[in-house]
Amino acid sequence: MPISELKKQALAVFSGAKNLAELDSAYHLYLGRKGKLTLLLRSLRELPETSRREKGKEANDLHDFLEQQFSKRKQELQKEEFTQSEKAERIDVTAPGKRIALGRLHPLTRVQRAAIRIFGSMGFGVAEGPHIEAEWYNFDALNIPANHPARDMWDTFWLKDSKNSRLLLRTHTSPVQIRYMESHQPPFRIIAPGRVFRYEATDAKHSFDLHQLEGLMVGRDVSVAHFKAVIQKFYELFFAKSMTIRLRPSYFPFVEPGFEVDMSCVICGGTGKKAKNTPCSSCGHTGWLEMMGAGMVHPNVFKAAGYNPREWQGFAFGMGVERLAMMKFGVPDIRLFFEGDLQFIRQF
Ligand code: FA5
């Protein structure tokens, strides 16, 4: 190909390159190691001396010229690409901001914190105990010796036997009563919120993994009247309206007398029935939901903790935190709290 033709072609390809990548391949096509002009320069060696000089000068000039043209075009394209990306990346300071998704507290955490706050305002401190508990604290010290039929009241997840005592997942928060009394002297008032585990089937109001909130107040003259007043005040503050409750005599080996506190079911309005006369599963069709067990601390429990039962008396209670949350938020099924369904959790 004559040199003039090569020049024309190369210039057309350089100026036709639409971006830096295209220009780069154009460079290789003419000026690269196997480019057309490079090959032409190499072939000059074979020409006779006379024409080699003339052709050589012409080809070398073209080489310098094309290098220049290439740099010029490269600068143009770089500028173009820069203005384009500047346009694309321009920040619109007037555009509305993006909403950041905020995490939120699980309804059970909220209920637990609210309860801690309310009891705190009545002078109750917070105590804690382990989830893996010794048989002694969960049962024996609470006046429930081995083989006592009352052990059947708590379906238990037993753990493999350890050397000194049998271990289990605590079935209630009552063992914290013993642990606290072992290391503190009355008078005092505490609550102990926490997770408990029961080897039982689930339904709308029962879970095998649940939370309780234990309460214990001990003094020289603490009575059932104190319990009633504290619990009534708690419900009043927690629900911010009056709720219908009832006390029923009941049996727990670690209290005497013992009772249970029921609350009128908010899901069915206490009728036990839902729309179209269908039974309300949230309260087992009774119109009442059992909220807690309670009573006056049994003398044997004081003895197990090292107190003199003639000197001290007190009340204890254990309430279901999920049941409290169900009544507060109108949640019909306890299992909803444990499913991790964000659509459910985000409502609170
Ligand atoms: C107890 O666990 C006693 N420790 C309570 C107590 C403490 C009595 C101090 C006397 C003195 P009970 O098994 O009834 O009792 O459970 C207490 C509350 O926990 C119940 O009223 C209920 O609200 C809740 N609860 C119990 N089992 C379940 C369950 N499987 N699912 C959801 N809530 C439950």
mmCIF file of C-alpha atoms in Angstrom, residues 83-212:
data_model
loop_
_atom_site.group_PDB
_atom_site.id
_atom_site.type_symbol
_atom_site.label_atom_id
_atom_site.label_comp_id
_atom_site.label_asym_id
_atom_site.label_seq_id
_atom_site.Cartn_x
_atom_site.Cartn_y
_atom_site.Cartn_z
ATOM 1 C CA THR A 83 -17.404 15.605 30.905
ATOM 2 C CA GLN A 84 -19.741 12.678 30.369
ATOM 3 C CA SER A 85 -18.901 11.032 33.669
ATOM 4 C CA GLU A 86 -19.089 14.410 35.372
ATOM 5 C CA LYS A 87 -22.642 14.735 34.112
ATOM 6 C CA ALA A 88 -23.577 11.217 35.186
ATOM 7 C CA GLU A 89 -22.063 11.561 38.636
ATOM 8 C CA ARG A 90 -23.360 14.999 39.414
ATOM 9 C CA ILE A 91 -24.861 15.144 42.889
ATOM 10 C CA ASP A 92 -28.272 16.715 43.112
ATOM 11 C CA VAL A 93 -28.157 18.359 46.515
ATOM 12 C CA THR A 94 -31.868 19.157 46.318
ATOM 13 C CA ALA A 95 -32.913 15.484 45.867
ATOM 14 C CA PRO A 96 -34.788 14.003 48.872
ATOM 15 C CA GLY A 97 -32.688 11.710 51.110
ATOM 16 C CA LYS A 98 -33.043 7.941 51.236
ATOM 17 C CA ARG A 99 -34.839 6.596 54.302
ATOM 18 C CA ILE A 100 -32.543 4.339 56.335
ATOM 19 C CA ALA A 101 -34.231 1.163 57.570
ATOM 20 C CA LEU A 102 -34.136 1.314 61.370
ATOM 21 C CA GLY A 103 -33.989 -1.801 63.500
ATOM 22 C CA ARG A 104 -36.555 -2.126 66.248
ATOM 23 C CA LEU A 105 -37.062 -3.964 69.482
ATOM 24 C CA HIS A 106 -38.929 -7.256 69.561
ATOM 25 C CA PRO A 107 -42.346 -6.833 71.243
ATOM 26 C CA LEU A 108 -41.289 -9.217 74.029
ATOM 27 C CA THR A 109 -38.235 -7.057 74.784
ATOM 28 C CA ARG A 110 -40.444 -3.986 74.854
ATOM 29 C CA VAL A 111 -42.903 -5.613 77.240
ATOM 30 C CA GLN A 112 -40.097 -6.841 79.472
ATOM 31 C CA ARG A 113 -38.488 -3.395 79.598
ATOM 32 C CA ALA A 114 -41.821 -1.698 80.336
ATOM 33 C CA ALA A 115 -42.434 -4.169 83.178
ATOM 34 C CA ILE A 116 -38.952 -3.556 84.622
ATOM 35 C CA ARG A 117 -39.600 0.197 84.501
ATOM 36 C CA ILE A 118 -42.977 -0.040 86.232
ATOM 37 C CA PHE A 119 -41.810 -2.391 88.981
ATOM 38 C CA GLY A 120 -38.728 -0.206 89.325
ATOM 39 C CA SER A 121 -40.982 2.766 90.059
ATOM 40 C CA MET A 122 -42.435 0.696 92.927
ATOM 41 C CA GLY A 123 -38.978 0.013 94.348
ATOM 42 C CA PHE A 124 -38.329 -3.447 92.862
ATOM 43 C CA GLY A 125 -34.739 -4.253 91.831
ATOM 44 C CA VAL A 126 -33.827 -6.752 89.082
ATOM 45 C CA ALA A 127 -32.218 -10.158 89.775
ATOM 46 C CA GLU A 128 -31.008 -12.805 87.340
ATOM 47 C CA GLY A 129 -30.342 -16.528 87.260
ATOM 48 C CA PRO A 130 -28.969 -19.124 84.817
ATOM 49 C CA HIS A 131 -30.990 -20.885 82.100
ATOM 50 C CA ILE A 132 -29.249 -24.172 82.875
ATOM 51 C CA GLU A 133 -30.231 -24.834 86.428
ATOM 52 C CA ALA A 134 -29.559 -27.443 89.121
ATOM 53 C CA GLU A 135 -32.422 -29.694 90.128
ATOM 54 C CA TRP A 136 -32.081 -28.325 93.685
ATOM 55 C CA TYR A 137 -32.929 -24.717 92.730
ATOM 56 C CA ASN A 138 -35.634 -25.541 90.204
ATOM 57 C CA PHE A 139 -37.406 -28.097 92.433
ATOM 58 C CA ASP A 140 -36.121 -29.286 95.835
ATOM 59 C CA ALA A 141 -35.465 -25.865 97.379
ATOM 60 C CA LEU A 142 -38.915 -24.819 96.171
ATOM 61 C CA ASN A 143 -40.493 -27.534 98.312
ATOM 62 C CA ILE A 144 -40.839 -29.985 95.412
ATOM 63 C CA PRO A 145 -38.762 -33.048 96.403
ATOM 64 C CA ALA A 146 -38.006 -35.842 93.906
ATOM 65 C CA ASN A 147 -41.024 -38.125 93.376
ATOM 66 C CA HIS A 148 -43.393 -35.381 94.528
ATOM 67 C CA PRO A 149 -46.391 -35.484 92.170
ATOM 68 C CA ALA A 150 -46.161 -31.685 91.757
ATOM 69 C CA ARG A 151 -43.076 -32.196 89.565
ATOM 70 C CA ASP A 152 -45.521 -33.234 86.856
ATOM 71 C CA MET A 153 -46.763 -29.636 86.788
ATOM 72 C CA TRP A 154 -43.557 -28.703 84.945
ATOM 73 C CA ASP A 155 -42.668 -30.831 81.931
ATOM 74 C CA THR A 156 -38.920 -30.664 82.075
ATOM 75 C CA PHE A 157 -36.043 -30.752 79.598
ATOM 76 C CA TRP A 158 -33.470 -32.749 81.579
ATOM 77 C CA LEU A 159 -29.808 -32.488 80.646
ATOM 78 C CA LYS A 160 -27.284 -35.313 80.913
ATOM 79 C CA ASP A 161 -26.458 -36.098 84.549
ATOM 80 C CA SER A 162 -23.520 -34.223 85.937
ATOM 81 C CA LYS A 163 -21.438 -35.588 88.851
ATOM 82 C CA ASN A 164 -23.002 -33.760 91.786
ATOM 83 C CA SER A 165 -26.507 -32.830 90.765
ATOM 84 C CA ARG A 166 -28.885 -33.292 87.928
ATOM 85 C CA LEU A 167 -29.117 -30.368 85.526
ATOM 86 C CA LEU A 168 -32.107 -29.113 83.573
ATOM 87 C CA LEU A 169 -33.329 -26.135 81.561
ATOM 88 C CA ARG A 170 -35.178 -24.083 84.167
ATOM 89 C CA THR A 171 -38.929 -24.577 83.844
ATOM 90 C CA HIS A 172 -39.762 -21.304 85.615
ATOM 91 C CA THR A 173 -38.039 -18.220 87.025
ATOM 92 C CA SER A 174 -38.783 -19.271 90.639
ATOM 93 C CA PRO A 175 -35.253 -20.708 91.214
ATOM 94 C CA VAL A 176 -34.000 -17.092 91.128
ATOM 95 C CA GLN A 177 -35.951 -16.584 94.385
ATOM 96 C CA ILE A 178 -33.691 -19.090 96.150
ATOM 97 C CA ARG A 179 -30.493 -17.807 94.543
ATOM 98 C CA TYR A 180 -31.332 -14.247 95.547
ATOM 99 C CA MET A 181 -32.303 -15.119 99.127
ATOM 100 C CA GLU A 182 -29.091 -17.130 99.600
ATOM 101 C CA SER A 183 -27.008 -14.007 99.115
ATOM 102 C CA HIS A 184 -29.272 -11.215 100.418
ATOM 103 C CA GLN A 185 -30.982 -10.337 103.670
ATOM 104 C CA PRO A 186 -34.590 -9.057 103.867
ATOM 105 C CA PRO A 187 -36.417 -6.783 103.658
ATOM 106 C CA PHE A 188 -36.278 -6.481 99.867
ATOM 107 C CA ARG A 189 -38.366 -6.539 96.743
ATOM 108 C CA ILE A 190 -37.125 -7.851 93.413
ATOM 109 C CA ILE A 191 -38.274 -9.044 90.017
ATOM 110 C CA ALA A 192 -36.452 -11.614 87.874
ATOM 111 C CA PRO A 193 -37.387 -11.590 84.187
ATOM 112 C CA GLY A 194 -36.024 -14.289 81.882
ATOM 113 C CA ARG A 195 -36.376 -17.205 79.551
ATOM 114 C CA VAL A 196 -37.740 -20.578 80.667
ATOM 115 C CA PHE A 197 -38.253 -23.900 78.862
ATOM 116 C CA ARG A 198 -40.960 -26.522 79.000
ATOM 117 C CA TYR A 199 -41.197 -29.905 77.367
ATOM 118 C CA GLU A 200 -44.747 -29.408 76.196
ATOM 119 C CA ALA A 201 -46.850 -29.213 73.056
ATOM 120 C CA THR A 202 -47.535 -25.780 71.595
ATOM 121 C CA ASP A 203 -50.866 -24.182 70.797
ATOM 122 C CA ALA A 204 -52.203 -20.619 70.539
ATOM 123 C CA LYS A 205 -51.425 -19.906 74.198
ATOM 124 C CA HIS A 206 -48.584 -22.320 74.973
ATOM 125 C CA SER A 207 -44.968 -22.279 73.837
ATOM 126 C CA PHE A 208 -42.110 -24.600 74.861
ATOM 127 C CA ASP A 209 -39.727 -21.656 75.006
ATOM 128 C CA LEU A 210 -41.202 -18.706 76.872
ATOM 129 C CA HIS A 211 -40.442 -15.818 79.207
ATOM 130 C CA GLN A 212 -41.564 -15.283 82.742
#
